[in-house]
Amino acid sequence: MIDFKQLKYFVVCTDVGSFSEAAKILYTTQSNVSKAIKALEKTVGASLFTRKSRGIELTAQGKHVYQYACKIMEEVGALEDFAKQGEAQWLNISFTPSSWLANRFVEFYNQNYEKDLHCHIYATNVQEIMRRVREGKDDAGFVYVMGSQEADFLYDLNRNQLEFVPLVNVEAMLYLGKEHPLCKEKKISAGDLKELRFIQCYRDEFMDNSYWKIKDEEENTLTNMNVAVVTNSDYIMERMLTRSRLANISGNYLTSDENQLLHTGIPLKQEDNQVLFGYLIRSGEVPGKYASAFVEFVENALKEKQENYEKME
């Protein structure tokens, strides 16, 4: 039977590439580390490390064992965290990077501060959100999906036994940085469009920037976007747009400071550029008390946001 301590020693040895360094981290002796690794090798029936003059390297079998060991360590850690939670009220959600949604969470938490609510919030890409919701790490995951990717998205949902509850269809916008000389224009010529440099979010399978179809007022399509900066940080995105000449293609959910950027946005009214926003849950399950309350809070905020947007048009 595999000993959990052996797996822990094995993972640490792999991460630092040395038995002696692992011993320091684990507050034990190098001899104890060596014994634990030998015992694990005996259990799995294979050598896990190749000894080198400057440390250790995983064997082919060791690489496979390491993948499984990391998963076991992660799950045990999750169980320990769950045990520590006891009867505490927890909100576990994930979402694709969005300042607007981040601010809604802050407002929700402040409203529930007196209830001693505990929260675990994780910002990542759509595929990772799917995995986290499927494995029960999050009660719900909020995602943006391009309309042109909807069929593939729904296929992946079915395969992972997940459901998608759409909340709103948002419009894609061309944002020009505040330092760009055309930032206050409502139209842009084909020539100026070709000269733009962009800051875009990192590639996400269901929000892949290559699917944007940008057209000017003459219906000319920009085929080659000059993407100068790629980031997964909405903080970086906002700072670059407020302090540089870069442009961005995003849904109108981009920023928490809507009045500042929506007035500088040029709508991309083509059907292919629509973006779906909603949340994921496990099929047949209802989110917990606070996850359901947060979903309702977001729905109400979206209604208010849409009303404000219509007033500004």
Tab-separated table of C-alpha atoms in Angstrom:
chain	number	residue	atom	x	y	z
A	1	MET	CA	0.000	0.000	0.000
A	2	ILE	CA	1.315	3.456	-0.928
A	3	ASP	CA	2.152	5.720	2.008
A	4	PHE	CA	1.027	9.349	1.653
A	5	LYS	CA	4.256	10.576	3.253
A	6	GLN	CA	6.243	8.742	0.589
A	7	LEU	CA	4.276	10.506	-2.134
A	8	LYS	CA	4.872	13.860	-0.464
A	9	TYR	CA	8.612	13.215	-0.235
A	10	PHE	CA	8.648	12.072	-3.867
A	11	VAL	CA	6.866	15.218	-5.117
A	12	VAL	CA	9.147	17.550	-3.161
A	13	CYS	CA	12.274	15.703	-4.391
A	14	THR	CA	11.047	16.051	-7.961
A	15	ASP	CA	10.227	19.735	-7.596
A	16	VAL	CA	13.639	20.695	-6.136
A	17	GLY	CA	15.744	18.082	-8.002
A	18	SER	CA	17.707	17.023	-4.952
A	19	PHE	CA	17.307	14.686	-1.951
A	20	SER	CA	19.342	17.005	0.278
A	21	GLU	CA	17.298	20.104	-0.649
A	22	ALA	CA	14.071	18.138	-0.167
A	23	ALA	CA	15.232	17.103	3.309
A	24	LYS	CA	15.685	20.764	4.279
A	25	ILE	CA	12.183	21.660	3.070
A	26	LEU	CA	10.639	18.638	4.794
A	27	TYR	CA	12.556	19.201	8.059
A	28	THR	CA	14.037	15.720	8.029
A	29	THR	CA	17.299	14.010	7.109
A	30	GLN	CA	18.526	13.035	3.665
A	31	SER	CA	18.639	9.439	4.901
A	32	ASN	CA	14.915	9.498	5.716
A	33	VAL	CA	14.143	10.957	2.290
A	34	SER	CA	16.197	8.237	0.559
A	35	LYS	CA	14.428	5.511	2.573
A	36	ALA	CA	11.004	6.912	1.660
A	37	ILE	CA	11.874	7.021	-2.047
A	38	LYS	CA	13.265	3.471	-2.012
A	39	ALA	CA	10.107	2.237	-0.295
A	40	LEU	CA	7.935	3.963	-2.898
A	41	GLU	CA	10.027	2.508	-5.737
A	42	LYS	CA	9.562	-0.949	-4.235
A	43	THR	CA	5.800	-0.432	-4.009
A	44	VAL	CA	5.372	0.745	-7.616
A	45	GLY	CA	7.943	-1.747	-8.926
A	46	ALA	CA	10.022	0.763	-10.852
A	47	SER	CA	12.913	3.168	-10.455
A	48	LEU	CA	11.646	6.726	-10.127
A	49	PHE	CA	14.862	8.723	-10.334
A	50	THR	CA	18.117	8.669	-12.215
A	51	ARG	CA	20.948	9.909	-10.020
A	52	LYS	CA	23.086	12.621	-11.627
A	53	SER	CA	26.236	14.385	-10.443
A	54	ARG	CA	24.227	17.542	-9.830
A	55	GLY	CA	21.010	16.066	-8.532
A	56	ILE	CA	18.259	13.741	-9.682
A	57	GLU	CA	15.993	13.391	-12.733
A	58	LEU	CA	12.762	11.494	-13.180
A	59	THR	CA	12.791	8.270	-15.167
A	60	ALA	CA	10.054	7.663	-17.745
A	61	GLN	CA	8.107	5.686	-15.123
A	62	GLY	CA	8.816	8.392	-12.582
A	63	LYS	CA	7.175	11.034	-14.773
A	64	HIS	CA	3.941	9.017	-14.845
A	65	VAL	CA	4.004	8.465	-11.087
A	66	TYR	CA	4.660	12.174	-10.537
A	67	GLN	CA	1.505	13.142	-12.450
A	68	TYR	CA	-0.628	10.850	-10.307
A	69	ALA	CA	1.149	11.873	-7.095
A	70	CYS	CA	0.457	15.555	-7.753
A	71	LYS	CA	-3.242	14.836	-8.282
A	72	ILE	CA	-3.397	12.835	-5.044
A	73	MET	CA	-1.628	15.605	-3.131
A	74	GLU	CA	-4.059	18.167	-4.526
A	75	GLU	CA	-7.120	16.116	-3.596
A	76	VAL	CA	-5.852	15.390	-0.088
A	77	GLY	CA	-5.183	19.098	0.359
A	78	ALA	CA	-8.746	19.840	-0.726
A	79	LEU	CA	-10.077	17.325	1.805
A	80	GLU	CA	-8.008	18.907	4.555
A	81	ASP	CA	-9.338	22.355	3.629
A	82	PHE	CA	-12.892	20.995	3.663
A	83	ALA	CA	-12.365	19.502	7.121
A	84	LYS	CA	-11.066	22.838	8.407
A	85	GLN	CA	-14.127	24.644	7.080
A	86	GLY	CA	-16.485	22.816	9.397
A	87	GLU	CA	-19.892	24.455	9.374
A	88	ALA	CA	-18.665	27.742	7.892
A	89	GLN	CA	-20.639	29.178	4.981
A	90	TRP	CA	-18.563	29.069	1.777
A	91	LEU	CA	-18.938	30.611	-1.662
A	92	ASN	CA	-16.770	28.823	-4.250
A	93	ILE	CA	-16.864	30.326	-7.730
A	94	SER	CA	-14.567	30.863	-10.693
A	95	PHE	CA	-14.748	33.236	-13.643
A	96	THR	CA	-12.833	34.412	-16.675
A	97	PRO	CA	-10.920	37.659	-15.947
A	98	SER	CA	-13.338	40.596	-15.730
A	99	SER	CA	-13.088	43.810	-13.703
A	100	TRP	CA	-16.840	44.214	-13.875
A	101	LEU	CA	-17.486	40.795	-12.348
A	102	ALA	CA	-14.713	41.261	-9.787
A	103	ASN	CA	-16.397	44.447	-8.581
A	104	ARG	CA	-19.742	42.687	-8.331
A	105	PHE	CA	-18.133	40.108	-6.047
A	106	VAL	CA	-16.733	42.879	-3.814
A	107	GLU	CA	-20.201	44.436	-3.542
A	108	PHE	CA	-21.786	41.049	-2.801
A	109	TYR	CA	-19.253	40.261	-0.100
A	110	ASN	CA	-19.747	43.623	1.581
A	111	GLN	CA	-23.494	43.085	1.637
A	112	ASN	CA	-22.980	39.710	3.346
A	113	TYR	CA	-20.112	40.718	5.614
A	114	GLU	CA	-22.066	40.233	8.846
A	115	LYS	CA	-22.874	36.617	7.890
A	116	ASP	CA	-19.231	35.534	8.302
A	117	LEU	CA	-19.150	34.350	4.692
A	118	HIS	CA	-15.983	32.585	3.489
A	119	CYS	CA	-15.107	32.741	-0.211
A	120	HIS	CA	-12.816	31.042	-2.666
A	121	ILE	CA	-12.595	32.990	-5.944
A	122	TYR	CA	-10.565	31.702	-8.903
A	123	ALA	CA	-9.970	33.597	-12.163
A	124	THR	CA	-8.867	31.459	-15.119
A	125	ASN	CA	-9.803	30.302	-18.642
A	126	VAL	CA	-12.987	28.508	-19.705
A	127	GLN	CA	-11.489	25.007	-19.879
A	128	GLU	CA	-10.089	25.277	-16.345
A	129	ILE	CA	-13.437	26.595	-15.099
A	130	MET	CA	-15.143	23.575	-16.658
A	131	ARG	CA	-12.736	21.255	-14.851
A	132	ARG	CA	-13.171	22.967	-11.509
A	133	VAL	CA	-16.980	22.916	-11.676
A	134	ARG	CA	-17.023	19.312	-12.897
A	135	GLU	CA	-14.798	18.206	-10.006
A	136	GLY	CA	-16.907	20.072	-7.459
A	137	LYS	CA	-14.246	22.624	-6.538
A	138	ASP	CA	-16.585	25.454	-7.519
A	139	ASP	CA	-20.353	25.696	-7.194
A	140	ALA	CA	-20.574	27.807	-10.346
A	141	GLY	CA	-18.263	29.202	-12.999
A	142	PHE	CA	-18.945	32.409	-14.922
A	143	VAL	CA	-17.712	32.445	-18.519
A	144	TYR	CA	-17.728	34.486	-21.733
A	145	VAL	CA	-18.052	32.545	-24.983
A	146	MET	CA	-17.993	33.880	-28.531
A	147	GLY	CA	-21.215	33.195	-30.407
A	148	SER	CA	-19.266	31.574	-33.242
A	149	GLN	CA	-17.854	29.046	-30.744
A	150	GLU	CA	-21.168	28.137	-29.132
A	151	ALA	CA	-21.564	24.739	-30.828
A	152	ASP	CA	-18.119	23.523	-29.730
A	153	PHE	CA	-18.711	24.945	-26.262
A	154	LEU	CA	-22.018	23.115	-25.828
A	155	TYR	CA	-20.418	19.868	-27.014
A	156	ASP	CA	-17.723	20.177	-24.340
A	157	LEU	CA	-20.363	20.933	-21.722
A	158	ASN	CA	-22.270	17.765	-22.539
A	159	ARG	CA	-19.078	15.710	-22.453
A	160	ASN	CA	-18.254	17.072	-19.001
A	161	GLN	CA	-21.835	16.691	-17.698
A	162	LEU	CA	-22.241	20.422	-17.207
A	163	GLU	CA	-25.013	22.908	-17.911
A	164	PHE	CA	-24.672	26.482	-19.166
A	165	VAL	CA	-27.192	29.067	-18.016
A	166	PRO	CA	-26.970	32.115	-20.345
A	167	LEU	CA	-27.462	35.489	-18.702
A	168	VAL	CA	-26.866	38.008	-21.465
A	169	ASN	CA	-25.675	38.396	-25.047
A	170	VAL	CA	-23.155	41.237	-25.061
A	171	GLU	CA	-21.927	43.367	-27.906
A	172	ALA	CA	-18.309	43.387	-29.035
A	173	MET	CA	-16.587	46.768	-29.024
A	174	LEU	CA	-13.436	48.321	-30.462
A	175	TYR	CA	-11.774	50.346	-27.692
A	176	LEU	CA	-9.088	52.913	-28.464
A	177	GLY	CA	-6.595	53.844	-25.758
A	178	LYS	CA	-7.027	57.295	-24.216
A	179	GLU	CA	-3.693	58.379	-25.666
A	180	HIS	CA	-4.782	57.479	-29.211
A	181	PRO	CA	-5.598	60.598	-31.255
A	182	LEU	CA	-8.883	59.029	-32.428
A	183	CYS	CA	-10.039	57.865	-28.984
A	184	LYS	CA	-13.154	60.084	-28.997
A	185	GLU	CA	-14.269	59.164	-32.504
A	186	LYS	CA	-17.334	57.018	-33.122
A	187	LYS	CA	-16.121	55.751	-36.503
A	188	ILE	CA	-12.764	54.706	-37.873
A	189	SER	CA	-11.528	54.599	-41.474
A	190	ALA	CA	-10.058	51.560	-43.191
A	191	GLY	CA	-6.628	53.214	-43.236
A	192	ASP	CA	-6.661	54.034	-39.515
A	193	LEU	CA	-7.999	50.561	-38.698
A	194	LYS	CA	-5.003	48.934	-40.355
A	195	GLU	CA	-2.603	51.098	-38.344
A	196	LEU	CA	-3.941	50.070	-34.931
A	197	ARG	CA	-1.868	48.090	-32.454
A	198	PHE	CA	-3.839	45.880	-30.080
A	199	ILE	CA	-3.682	44.581	-26.550
A	200	GLN	CA	-5.689	41.369	-26.300
A	201	CYS	CA	-6.442	38.698	-23.714
A	202	TYR	CA	-4.485	35.458	-23.794
A	203	ARG	CA	-5.805	32.784	-26.134
A	204	ASP	CA	-8.720	30.904	-24.655
A	205	GLU	CA	-10.321	28.184	-26.766
A	206	PHE	CA	-13.787	29.706	-26.452
A	207	MET	CA	-12.671	33.353	-26.480
A	208	ASP	CA	-10.005	33.009	-29.176
A	209	ASN	CA	-9.049	36.436	-30.509
A	210	SER	CA	-8.507	35.027	-33.993
A	211	TYR	CA	-12.292	34.704	-34.336
A	212	TRP	CA	-12.952	38.450	-34.099
A	213	LYS	CA	-14.117	39.842	-37.457
A	214	ILE	CA	-13.390	43.559	-37.522
A	215	LYS	CA	-14.972	45.732	-40.194
A	216	ASP	CA	-14.792	49.463	-40.798
A	217	GLU	CA	-17.712	51.653	-41.861
A	218	GLU	CA	-17.074	50.620	-45.477
A	219	GLU	CA	-17.459	46.927	-44.551
A	220	ASN	CA	-13.746	46.268	-45.096
A	221	THR	CA	-12.497	43.435	-42.888
A	222	LEU	CA	-9.199	43.678	-41.010
A	223	THR	CA	-7.506	40.347	-41.714
A	224	ASN	CA	-4.255	40.840	-39.769
A	225	MET	CA	-4.525	42.320	-36.281
A	226	ASN	CA	-1.238	43.748	-35.002
A	227	VAL	CA	-1.393	42.356	-31.445
A	228	ALA	CA	1.437	44.082	-29.562
A	229	VAL	CA	0.548	42.904	-26.025
A	230	VAL	CA	-1.117	39.694	-24.814
A	231	THR	CA	-2.230	39.436	-21.185
A	232	ASN	CA	-4.579	37.520	-18.895
A	233	SER	CA	-4.797	40.490	-16.521
A	234	ASP	CA	-7.773	42.807	-16.798
A	235	TYR	CA	-5.792	45.192	-14.577
A	236	ILE	CA	-3.019	45.410	-17.197
A	237	MET	CA	-5.669	45.730	-19.906
A	238	GLU	CA	-7.328	48.740	-18.290
A	239	ARG	CA	-4.061	50.470	-17.449
A	240	MET	CA	-2.805	50.129	-21.030
A	241	LEU	CA	-6.058	51.456	-22.460
A	242	THR	CA	-6.102	54.449	-20.137
A	243	ARG	CA	-2.399	55.285	-20.527
A	244	SER	CA	-1.386	54.253	-24.057
A	245	ARG	CA	-2.404	54.320	-27.733
A	246	LEU	CA	-3.157	50.596	-27.927
A	247	ALA	CA	-6.588	49.354	-28.975
A	248	ASN	CA	-8.614	46.354	-27.822
A	249	ILE	CA	-11.495	44.221	-29.074
A	250	SER	CA	-13.677	43.034	-26.181
A	251	GLY	CA	-17.279	42.711	-25.141
A	252	ASN	CA	-18.853	45.739	-23.493
A	253	TYR	CA	-18.225	44.038	-20.136
A	254	LEU	CA	-14.546	45.044	-20.350
A	255	THR	CA	-14.167	47.477	-17.519
A	256	SER	CA	-15.407	48.471	-14.113
A	257	ASP	CA	-15.210	52.129	-15.166
A	258	GLU	CA	-17.940	51.926	-17.785
A	259	ASN	CA	-18.508	55.649	-18.265
A	260	GLN	CA	-14.853	56.165	-19.086
A	261	LEU	CA	-14.474	53.508	-21.771
A	262	LEU	CA	-17.932	52.965	-23.210
A	263	HIS	CA	-17.948	56.503	-24.565
A	264	THR	CA	-14.738	55.703	-26.455
A	265	GLY	CA	-15.899	52.313	-27.736
A	266	ILE	CA	-16.912	51.713	-31.332
A	267	PRO	CA	-19.567	48.955	-31.540
A	268	LEU	CA	-18.852	45.986	-33.817
A	269	LYS	CA	-22.402	45.237	-34.761
A	270	GLN	CA	-21.726	42.148	-36.881
A	271	GLU	CA	-23.581	39.038	-35.722
A	272	ASP	CA	-20.377	36.943	-35.616
A	273	ASN	CA	-18.962	39.202	-32.903
A	274	GLN	CA	-21.645	38.572	-30.290
A	275	VAL	CA	-20.445	37.220	-26.939
A	276	LEU	CA	-22.441	34.986	-24.593
A	277	PHE	CA	-22.116	35.494	-20.845
A	278	GLY	CA	-23.497	33.061	-18.293
A	279	TYR	CA	-22.542	30.488	-15.688
A	280	LEU	CA	-21.747	26.778	-15.528
A	281	ILE	CA	-23.138	24.279	-13.036
A	282	ARG	CA	-23.042	20.506	-12.798
A	283	SER	CA	-25.923	18.871	-14.691
A	284	GLY	CA	-28.974	18.304	-12.538
A	285	GLU	CA	-27.586	20.194	-9.536
A	286	VAL	CA	-28.629	23.459	-7.954
A	287	PRO	CA	-25.872	25.797	-6.696
A	288	GLY	CA	-25.545	26.171	-2.933
A	289	LYS	CA	-27.178	28.922	-0.888
A	290	TYR	CA	-24.554	31.613	-1.425
A	291	ALA	CA	-23.695	30.603	-4.981
A	292	SER	CA	-27.391	30.965	-5.867
A	293	ALA	CA	-27.491	34.306	-4.070
A	294	PHE	CA	-24.451	35.513	-6.005
A	295	VAL	CA	-26.004	34.411	-9.317
A	296	GLU	CA	-29.120	36.421	-8.491
A	297	PHE	CA	-26.946	39.391	-7.505
A	298	VAL	CA	-25.132	39.245	-10.873
A	299	GLU	CA	-28.432	38.966	-12.766
A	300	ASN	CA	-29.763	42.112	-11.071
A	301	ALA	CA	-26.486	43.946	-11.738
A	302	LEU	CA	-26.679	42.995	-15.413
A	303	LYS	CA	-30.170	44.433	-15.677
A	304	GLU	CA	-28.985	47.687	-14.134
A	305	LYS	CA	-25.912	47.712	-16.382
A	306	GLN	CA	-28.047	47.258	-19.497
A	307	GLU	CA	-30.366	50.096	-18.440
A	308	ASN	CA	-27.396	52.422	-17.920
A	309	TYR	CA	-25.867	51.403	-21.250
A	310	GLU	CA	-29.106	52.154	-23.095
A	311	LYS	CA	-29.215	55.618	-21.499
A	312	MET	CA	-25.688	56.384	-22.725
A	313	GLU	CA	-26.373	55.393	-26.340
